Every structure is written in C-alpha cells, then in structure tokens.
PDB file of C-alpha atoms in Angstrom:
ATOM      1  CA  MET S   1       8.824   6.885  33.853  1.00 87.00           C
ATOM      2  CA  PRO S   2      10.665   4.941  35.580  1.00 92.00           C
ATOM      3  CA  ASP S   3      14.037   5.923  37.743  1.00 94.00           C
ATOM      4  CA  GLU S   4      15.706   3.609  36.498  1.00 95.00           C
ATOM      5  CA  VAL S   5      15.718   0.368  33.324  1.00 95.00           C
ATOM      6  CA  ARG S   6      17.774  -2.144  34.015  1.00 93.00           C
ATOM      7  CA  GLY S   7      20.012  -0.880  35.921  1.00 94.00           C
ATOM      8  CA  HIS S   8      20.982   1.711  34.096  1.00 96.00           C
ATOM      9  CA  GLU S   9      19.582   5.253  34.943  1.00 96.00           C
ATOM     10  CA  VAL S  10      16.796   7.059  32.731  1.00 96.00           C
ATOM     11  CA  LEU S  11      16.930  11.387  31.775  1.00 96.00           C
ATOM     12  CA  PRO S  12      13.997  11.848  31.264  1.00 95.00           C
ATOM     13  CA  ILE S  13      14.186  15.227  28.583  1.00 96.00           C
ATOM     14  CA  VAL S  14      11.565  17.309  27.221  1.00 96.00           C
ATOM     15  CA  VAL S  15      11.336  19.039  24.001  1.00 96.00           C
ATOM     16  CA  ASP S  16       9.687  21.451  24.053  1.00 95.00           C
ATOM     17  CA  ASP S  17       8.600  21.754  20.487  1.00 93.00           C
ATOM     18  CA  GLY S  18       7.656  25.600  20.484  1.00 91.00           C
ATOM     19  CA  SER S  19       3.994  25.270  22.595  1.00 90.00           C
ATOM     20  CA  SER S  20       2.087  27.864  23.982  1.00 89.00           C
ATOM     21  CA  ASP S  21       0.546  26.483  27.352  1.00 89.00           C
ATOM     22  CA  ALA S  22       2.808  25.200  30.638  1.00 91.00           C
ATOM     23  CA  THR S  23       4.319  22.551  28.956  1.00 90.00           C
ATOM     24  CA  ALA S  24       8.437  24.242  30.181  1.00 93.00           C
ATOM     25  CA  ALA S  25       6.938  25.134  33.573  1.00 95.00           C
ATOM     26  CA  VAL S  26       5.344  22.355  35.329  1.00 95.00           C
ATOM     27  CA  ALA S  27       8.157  20.435  33.203  1.00 94.00           C
ATOM     28  CA  ARG S  28      11.339  22.075  34.492  1.00 95.00           C
ATOM     29  CA  ALA S  29       9.261  22.126  38.024  1.00 97.00           C
ATOM     30  CA  HIS S  30       9.504  18.605  38.160  1.00 94.00           C
ATOM     31  CA  GLY S  31      12.818  19.119  37.845  1.00 93.00           C
ATOM     32  CA  VAL S  32      13.398  17.852  33.535  1.00 94.00           C
ATOM     33  CA  GLU S  33      15.700  18.462  30.959  1.00 95.00           C
ATOM     34  CA  VAL S  34      13.772  20.886  29.348  1.00 96.00           C
ATOM     35  CA  GLU S  35      15.148  22.078  26.195  1.00 95.00           C
ATOM     36  CA  SER S  36      12.673  24.290  24.558  1.00 94.00           C
ATOM     37  CA  PHE S  37      12.291  26.078  20.898  1.00 93.00           C
ATOM     38  CA  GLY S  38      11.375  30.272  20.501  1.00 87.00           C
ATOM     39  CA  ARG S  39       8.902  29.042  18.038  1.00 91.00           C
ATOM     40  CA  ASN S  40       7.184  25.699  16.048  1.00 92.00           C
ATOM     41  CA  ARG S  41      10.129  24.338  14.559  1.00 93.00           C
ATOM     42  CA  GLY S  42       7.753  20.794  13.417  1.00 90.00           C
ATOM     43  CA  LEU S  43       7.349  17.037  14.935  1.00 89.00           C
ATOM     44  CA  GLY S  44      10.256  15.378  13.136  1.00 91.00           C
ATOM     45  CA  ALA S  45      12.450  18.441  14.155  1.00 94.00           C
ATOM     46  CA  ALA S  46      12.019  18.305  17.897  1.00 94.00           C
ATOM     47  CA  VAL S  47      12.248  14.008  17.715  1.00 95.00           C
ATOM     48  CA  ARG S  48      15.631  14.926  15.628  1.00 95.00           C
ATOM     49  CA  ARG S  49      17.232  17.446  18.672  1.00 96.00           C
ATOM     50  CA  GLY S  50      15.553  15.117  21.205  1.00 96.00           C
ATOM     51  CA  LEU S  51      18.572  12.126  19.495  1.00 96.00           C
ATOM     52  CA  GLU S  52      21.164  15.321  19.613  1.00 96.00           C
ATOM     53  CA  LEU S  53      21.027  15.304  23.054  1.00 96.00           C
ATOM     54  CA  GLY S  54      20.177  11.525  23.977  1.00 95.00           C
ATOM     55  CA  ARG S  55      24.333  11.047  22.214  1.00 93.00           C
ATOM     56  CA  GLU S  56      24.977  15.024  23.413  1.00 95.00           C
ATOM     57  CA  HIS S  57      24.639  12.246  26.951  1.00 95.00           C
ATOM     58  CA  GLY S  58      26.114   9.544  25.982  1.00 95.00           C
ATOM     59  CA  ALA S  59      22.861   7.050  26.834  1.00 96.00           C
ATOM     60  CA  VAL S  60      22.570   3.868  25.943  1.00 96.00           C
ATOM     61  CA  ALA S  61      19.663   3.753  23.886  1.00 97.00           C
ATOM     62  CA  VAL S  62      17.610   6.696  23.485  1.00 97.00           C
ATOM     63  CA  ALA S  63      13.829   6.378  23.867  1.00 97.00           C
ATOM     64  CA  PHE S  64      11.278   9.012  22.281  1.00 94.00           C
ATOM     65  CA  CYS S  65       7.522   9.147  24.121  1.00 93.00           C
ATOM     66  CA  ASP S  66       4.784  11.954  22.038  1.00 89.00           C
ATOM     67  CA  ALA S  67       3.495  12.973  25.050  1.00 84.00           C
ATOM     68  CA  ASP S  68       0.237  13.101  24.809  1.00 82.00           C
ATOM     69  CA  ASP S  69      -1.100   9.870  27.044  1.00 85.00           C
ATOM     70  CA  GLU S  70      -1.867   7.369  24.004  1.00 87.00           C
ATOM     71  CA  TYR S  71       1.048   6.077  25.438  1.00 90.00           C
ATOM     72  CA  ASP S  72       2.925   4.988  29.002  1.00 92.00           C
ATOM     73  CA  PRO S  73       6.574   5.786  29.456  1.00 92.00           C
ATOM     74  CA  ALA S  74       6.416   2.885  31.654  1.00 93.00           C
ATOM     75  CA  GLU S  75       6.986   0.036  29.028  1.00 95.00           C
ATOM     76  CA  LEU S  76      10.085   1.970  29.068  1.00 96.00           C
ATOM     77  CA  ASP S  77      11.501  -1.709  30.058  1.00 96.00           C
ATOM     78  CA  ARG S  78       9.911  -3.522  26.918  1.00 94.00           C
ATOM     79  CA  LEU S  79      11.392  -1.038  24.854  1.00 97.00           C
ATOM     80  CA  VAL S  80      14.533  -1.349  26.131  1.00 97.00           C
ATOM     81  CA  ALA S  81      15.815  -4.428  26.439  1.00 97.00           C
ATOM     82  CA  PRO S  82      16.504  -6.134  22.886  1.00 97.00           C
ATOM     83  CA  ILE S  83      18.670  -2.688  22.336  1.00 97.00           C
ATOM     84  CA  LEU S  84      20.669  -4.125  26.970  1.00 96.00           C
ATOM     85  CA  GLU S  85      20.008  -7.829  24.369  1.00 97.00           C
ATOM     86  CA  CYS S  86      21.481  -7.058  21.189  1.00 96.00           C
ATOM     87  CA  THR S  87      18.985  -8.411  19.634  1.00 97.00           C
ATOM     88  CA  ALA S  88      18.153  -4.777  17.786  1.00 98.00           C
ATOM     89  CA  ASP S  89      19.214  -1.232  16.999  1.00 98.00           C
ATOM     90  CA  TYR S  90      16.015  -0.031  16.477  1.00 98.00           C
ATOM     91  CA  VAL S  91      13.467  -0.883  18.577  1.00 98.00           C
ATOM     92  CA  VAL S  92       9.419   0.552  17.467  1.00 97.00           C
ATOM     93  CA  GLY S  93       6.197  -0.616  20.278  1.00 95.00           C
ATOM     94  CA  SER S  94       3.691  -1.743  18.017  1.00 93.00           C
ATOM     95  CA  ARG S  95       0.006  -1.021  18.935  1.00 88.00           C
ATOM     96  CA  PHE S  96      -1.164  -3.669  16.729  1.00 85.00           C
ATOM     97  CA  ALA S  97       1.106  -6.224  17.145  1.00 80.00           C
ATOM     98  CA  GLY S  98      -0.097  -7.352  20.576  1.00 66.00           C
ATOM     99  CA  GLY S  99      -4.189  -7.820  18.806  1.00 57.00           C
ATOM    100  CA  ALA S 100      -6.577  -5.969  17.547  1.00 53.00           C
ATOM    101  CA  ARG S 101      -6.679  -1.950  19.693  1.00 57.00           C
ATOM    102  CA  LYS S 102      -9.526   0.159  19.335  1.00 61.00           C
ATOM    103  CA  MET S 103      -8.695   3.195  17.479  1.00 59.00           C
ATOM    104  CA  ARG S 104     -10.618   6.354  16.314  1.00 62.00           C
ATOM    105  CA  PRO S 105     -12.490   5.014  12.664  1.00 57.00           C
ATOM    106  CA  HIS S 106     -10.140   7.771  10.423  1.00 57.00           C
ATOM    107  CA  ARG S 107      -7.069   6.588  11.725  1.00 63.00           C
ATOM    108  CA  GLU S 108      -7.386   3.502  12.102  1.00 66.00           C
ATOM    109  CA  VAL S 109      -7.369   3.249   8.566  1.00 64.00           C
ATOM    110  CA  GLY S 110      -4.355   6.090   7.692  1.00 65.00           C
ATOM    111  CA  ASN S 111      -2.720   4.192  10.239  1.00 69.00           C
ATOM    112  CA  ARG S 112      -3.614   0.906   8.621  1.00 76.00           C
ATOM    113  CA  LEU S 113      -2.559   2.674   4.630  1.00 78.00           C
ATOM    114  CA  LEU S 114       0.454   3.667   5.645  1.00 77.00           C
ATOM    115  CA  THR S 115       1.664   1.074   7.677  1.00 83.00           C
ATOM    116  CA  VAL S 116       0.890  -1.034   4.840  1.00 85.00           C
ATOM    117  CA  ALA S 117       3.154   1.504   2.401  1.00 82.00           C
ATOM    118  CA  LEU S 118       6.332   2.045   4.513  1.00 85.00           C
ATOM    119  CA  ARG S 119       6.478  -2.448   4.310  1.00 88.00           C
ATOM    120  CA  TRP S 120       6.491  -2.600   1.462  1.00 87.00           C
ATOM    121  CA  LEU S 121       9.257  -0.081   0.873  1.00 85.00           C
ATOM    122  CA  THR S 122      11.010  -1.133   3.560  1.00 88.00           C
ATOM    123  CA  GLY S 123      10.573  -4.766   3.127  1.00 90.00           C
ATOM    124  CA  ILE S 124      10.419  -5.361   6.110  1.00 92.00           C
ATOM    125  CA  PRO S 125       7.422  -6.686   8.917  1.00 91.00           C
ATOM    126  CA  VAL S 126       6.099  -3.482  10.402  1.00 93.00           C
ATOM    127  CA  THR S 127       2.554  -3.022  11.757  1.00 92.00           C
ATOM    128  CA  ASP S 128       3.022  -0.129  12.909  1.00 91.00           C
ATOM    129  CA  GLY S 129       4.191   2.905  10.888  1.00 89.00           C
ATOM    130  CA  GLN S 130       3.058   5.415  12.451  1.00 87.00           C
ATOM    131  CA  SER S 131       3.768   4.363  16.077  1.00 92.00           C
ATOM    132  CA  GLY S 132       4.962   8.492  18.489  1.00 92.00           C
ATOM    133  CA  TYR S 133       6.996   5.172  21.277  1.00 96.00           C
ATOM    134  CA  ARG S 134      10.467   4.023  20.240  1.00 97.00           C
ATOM    135  CA  VAL S 135      14.353   3.591  21.147  1.00 98.00           C
ATOM    136  CA  LEU S 136      17.461   3.371  19.298  1.00 98.00           C
ATOM    137  CA  SER S 137      20.411   2.573  20.326  1.00 98.00           C
ATOM    138  CA  ALA S 138      23.093   4.328  20.815  1.00 97.00           C
ATOM    139  CA  GLU S 139      25.012   3.507  17.446  1.00 97.00           C
ATOM    140  CA  ALA S 140      21.108   3.464  15.163  1.00 97.00           C
ATOM    141  CA  ALA S 141      20.672   7.140  17.112  1.00 97.00           C
ATOM    142  CA  ALA S 142      24.456   8.097  16.366  1.00 95.00           C
ATOM    143  CA  ALA S 143      22.941   7.400  12.664  1.00 95.00           C
ATOM    144  CA  ALA S 144      19.933   8.442  11.934  1.00 95.00           C
ATOM    145  CA  GLU S 145      18.489  10.680   9.276  1.00 92.00           C
ATOM    146  CA  VAL S 146      15.695  12.916  10.076  1.00 92.00           C
ATOM    147  CA  ILE S 147      14.957  14.685   6.925  1.00 87.00           C
ATOM    148  CA  HIS S 148      12.451  16.977   7.496  1.00 85.00           C
ATOM    149  CA  ASP S 149      11.137  18.283  10.281  1.00 87.00           C
ATOM    150  CA  TYR S 150       6.300  18.302   9.698  1.00 81.00           C
ATOM    151  CA  ASN S 151       6.713  14.390  10.961  1.00 82.00           C
ATOM    152  CA  TYR S 152       9.308  11.758  11.012  1.00 88.00           C
ATOM    153  CA  ALA S 153       7.807   8.164  10.853  1.00 86.00           C
ATOM    154  CA  GLN S 154       7.690   7.274   7.521  1.00 88.00           C
ATOM    155  CA  VAL S 155      11.462   8.360   6.736  1.00 91.00           C
ATOM    156  CA  LEU S 156      13.324   7.673  10.616  1.00 94.00           C
ATOM    157  CA  THR S 157      12.201   3.636   9.433  1.00 94.00           C
ATOM    158  CA  ILE S 158      13.466   3.510   5.982  1.00 92.00           C
ATOM    159  CA  ASP S 159      17.100   5.189   7.345  1.00 93.00           C
ATOM    160  CA  VAL S 160      17.701   3.494  10.030  1.00 94.00           C
ATOM    161  CA  VAL S 161      17.082   0.282   8.421  1.00 94.00           C
ATOM    162  CA  ALA S 162      19.084   1.012   4.606  1.00 91.00           C
ATOM    163  CA  LYS S 163      22.129   1.561   6.663  1.00 93.00           C
ATOM    164  CA  GLY S 164      21.242  -2.444   8.489  1.00 93.00           C
ATOM    165  CA  PHE S 165      20.291  -1.554  11.511  1.00 96.00           C
ATOM    166  CA  ARG S 166      18.331  -4.324  13.070  1.00 96.00           C
ATOM    167  CA  TYR S 167      14.425  -3.906  13.411  1.00 97.00           C
ATOM    168  CA  ALA S 168      11.974  -5.034  16.127  1.00 97.00           C
ATOM    169  CA  GLU S 169       8.752  -4.483  17.020  1.00 96.00           C
ATOM    170  CA  VAL S 170       7.303  -4.706  20.716  1.00 96.00           C
ATOM    171  CA  PRO S 171       3.835  -5.393  21.669  1.00 94.00           C
ATOM    172  CA  ILE S 172       1.949  -1.774  23.808  1.00 93.00           C
ATOM    173  CA  ALA S 173      -0.717  -0.543  24.900  1.00 89.00           C
ATOM    174  CA  TYR S 174      -2.417   2.478  24.012  1.00 85.00           C
ATOM    175  CA  ARG S 175      -4.906   4.566  25.334  1.00 81.00           C
ATOM    176  CA  PHE S 176      -7.446   7.889  23.201  1.00 69.00           C
ATOM    177  CA  ARG S 177      -5.949  10.826  24.260  1.00 66.00           C
ATOM    178  CA  THR S 178      -8.232  12.592  26.838  1.00 64.00           C
ATOM    179  CA  THR S 179      -7.243  16.612  26.138  1.00 66.00           C
ATOM    180  CA  GLY S 180      -6.246  18.497  22.358  1.00 64.00           C
ATOM    181  CA  ARG S 181      -5.721  16.861  19.000  1.00 66.00           C
ATOM    182  CA  SER S 182      -3.339  15.314  16.709  1.00 63.00           C
ATOM    183  CA  PHE S 183      -1.693  17.709  14.365  1.00 61.00           C
ATOM    184  CA  VAL S 184      -2.222  15.563  11.465  1.00 60.00           C
ATOM    185  CA  ARG S 185      -4.576  15.533   9.338  1.00 60.00           C
ATOM    186  CA  LEU S 186      -4.932  12.831   5.841  1.00 60.00           C
ATOM    187  CA  PRO S 187      -4.858  15.377   3.026  1.00 66.00           C
ATOM    188  CA  THR S 188      -2.104  17.215   4.671  1.00 69.00           C
ATOM    189  CA  TYR S 189       0.089  14.468   6.183  1.00 64.00           C
ATOM    190  CA  LEU S 190       0.796  12.774   2.309  1.00 64.00           C
ATOM    191  CA  ARG S 191       1.379  15.868   1.163  1.00 68.00           C
ATOM    192  CA  ASN S 192       4.273  16.519   3.591  1.00 67.00           C
ATOM    193  CA  VAL S 193       5.052  13.819   4.135  1.00 65.00           C
ATOM    194  CA  GLY S 194       5.088  12.022   0.393  1.00 66.00           C
ATOM    195  CA  PRO S 195       7.834  13.915  -1.179  1.00 69.00           C
ATOM    196  CA  ALA S 196      10.195  13.662   1.735  1.00 68.00           C
ATOM    197  CA  VAL S 197       9.634   9.762   1.743  1.00 68.00           C
ATOM    198  CA  VAL S 198      10.874   9.899  -2.212  1.00 70.00           C
ATOM    199  CA  ARG S 199      13.870  12.141  -1.682  1.00 74.00           C
ATOM    200  CA  GLN S 200      14.359   9.134   1.750  1.00 75.00           C
ATOM    201  CA  LEU S 201      14.541   6.882  -0.398  1.00 73.00           C
ATOM    202  CA  ARG S 202      17.043   8.162  -2.988  1.00 73.00           C
ATOM    203  CA  ARG S 203      19.221   9.318   0.021  1.00 73.00           C
ATOM    204  CA  SER S 204      18.959   5.131   1.286  1.00 71.00           C
ATOM    205  CA  SER S 205      19.407   4.124  -1.878  1.00 66.00           C
ATOM    206  CA  ARG S 206      22.795   6.418  -2.772  1.00 61.00           C
ATOM    207  CA  THR S 207      24.323   4.556   1.681  1.00 58.00           C
ATOM    208  CA  ALA S 208      23.139   1.211  -0.494  1.00 51.00           C
ATOM    209  CA  ARG S 209      25.344   0.905  -3.028  1.00 47.00           C
ATOM    210  CA  GLU S 210      27.988   3.215  -1.071  1.00 49.00           C
ATOM    211  CA  VAL S 211      27.879  -0.418   1.709  1.00 46.00           C
ATOM    212  CA  ARG S 212      28.137  -2.887  -1.410  1.00 44.00           C
ATOM    213  CA  VAL S 213      31.639  -0.705  -2.735  1.00 44.00           C
ATOM    214  CA  SER S 214      32.754   0.418   0.095  1.00 44.00           C
ATOM    215  CA  PRO S 215      36.538  -1.769   1.184  1.00 47.00           C
ATOM    216  CA  ALA S 216      35.595  -3.525   4.451  1.00 46.00           C
ATOM    217  CA  ASN S 217      32.902  -4.716   1.783  1.00 42.00           C
ATOM    218  CA  GLY S 218      35.128  -5.913  -1.115  1.00 41.00           C
TER     219      GLY S 218
END
C-alpha cells in the first residue's frame, strides 16, 4: 500500500471481523491501526465500521479493499484519482472494464448475473457489481448506508447512486487467492442479499421522492 497518493497521506486501517487467526496481531506488529470485533459480525458490518472510521479521521476519500490478496493495494492511486479530480464521488475498481479477466467459472457466472441485475436496478453501466475494491469521497462516505451485515456490494451501490452521487469505474488487476476460501455461496448469498436489496430499493425510492419535493429543489 502506498504511503501517499497525490500529496495525501494514506492511513491504513484493518477491520478485523472476529477472525480466529493472527490477522490483528500481525497488523499491529506492522504499526497499523486495527479495529477488532469481539465476534464475527459480517462483511457488511466491517465495511460500515470502516466507513465510519474514515469519517472520524477526516479523510478526503475512504477506500476499502478486501484482504484476500485478490486485489493490488498499489493500484490505490488509480481508484482515488477520479475523487481527487472531482469527476466522481464513488469509484469501483472493475475486474472486467479493462478486458476479460480469468476467474473461476462458478464465480464468474454468479458475478455476471448479479452485475446484470444491479445494472438493471440502478440504470448505470456497472461492469463489476461485486468488486471488493472501492473508494468514496468524504461526502459520499458520510451519506452512505450499508443496511445489512452479511454483505454490502449491491445495497451500497444502490444507496449511493440513489442519493445522487456520481458513479465511475476504473480497470484493476485481479488474481486468484492462494489461501483461504470465500464465504460466498450463491444460494446463501441470494437468500441474504435479495431481501436486503428490496429494502434498499424502497429506501432509495423514498430518498428520491424527498429530494424531488425538498425546498432546495423547488
């Protein structure tokens, strides 16, 4: 991870979601700030806490990256650039925007299907709805809500886009993880995420109505 990006200091924070390995100890040994949950709460809860910590530190941009070594932290500059250049408020690192990426077949099928659904729900040209590498501006991070603990991917995008924040993608590298195993299984994922997406769409619809009738908008 770079020490700075375009003149801005990079402050790494590890959100340890109740892990049973040496994650927290290794991170602290390297001088990294660690936020440890006493028990596993879920990926959505970890991202929600990470966004809060970014706001508490007064960050101009809040980036988060999955810790499974599939993404390259050195590419942070590429994701932060649209935020610092004021051309976007919410940037997703896409594994597909720069061309085909080799991915295990079952994961690629699930990713493609969920991405098509997200594109249809939001009306924006999403190419990677499940990317684990994303950046939000300070304003977007302050407004963003992750409404359930299991995951964040779809509900965060629906929420941020519905609130009028500008969406952008940048191509990123991708590699297979060499250890560990993803907790995501498509049937379980759909069971948990489906109802949350419906709730998020209802919330987003209310937000859109409130914006249309607010005094600032006539």
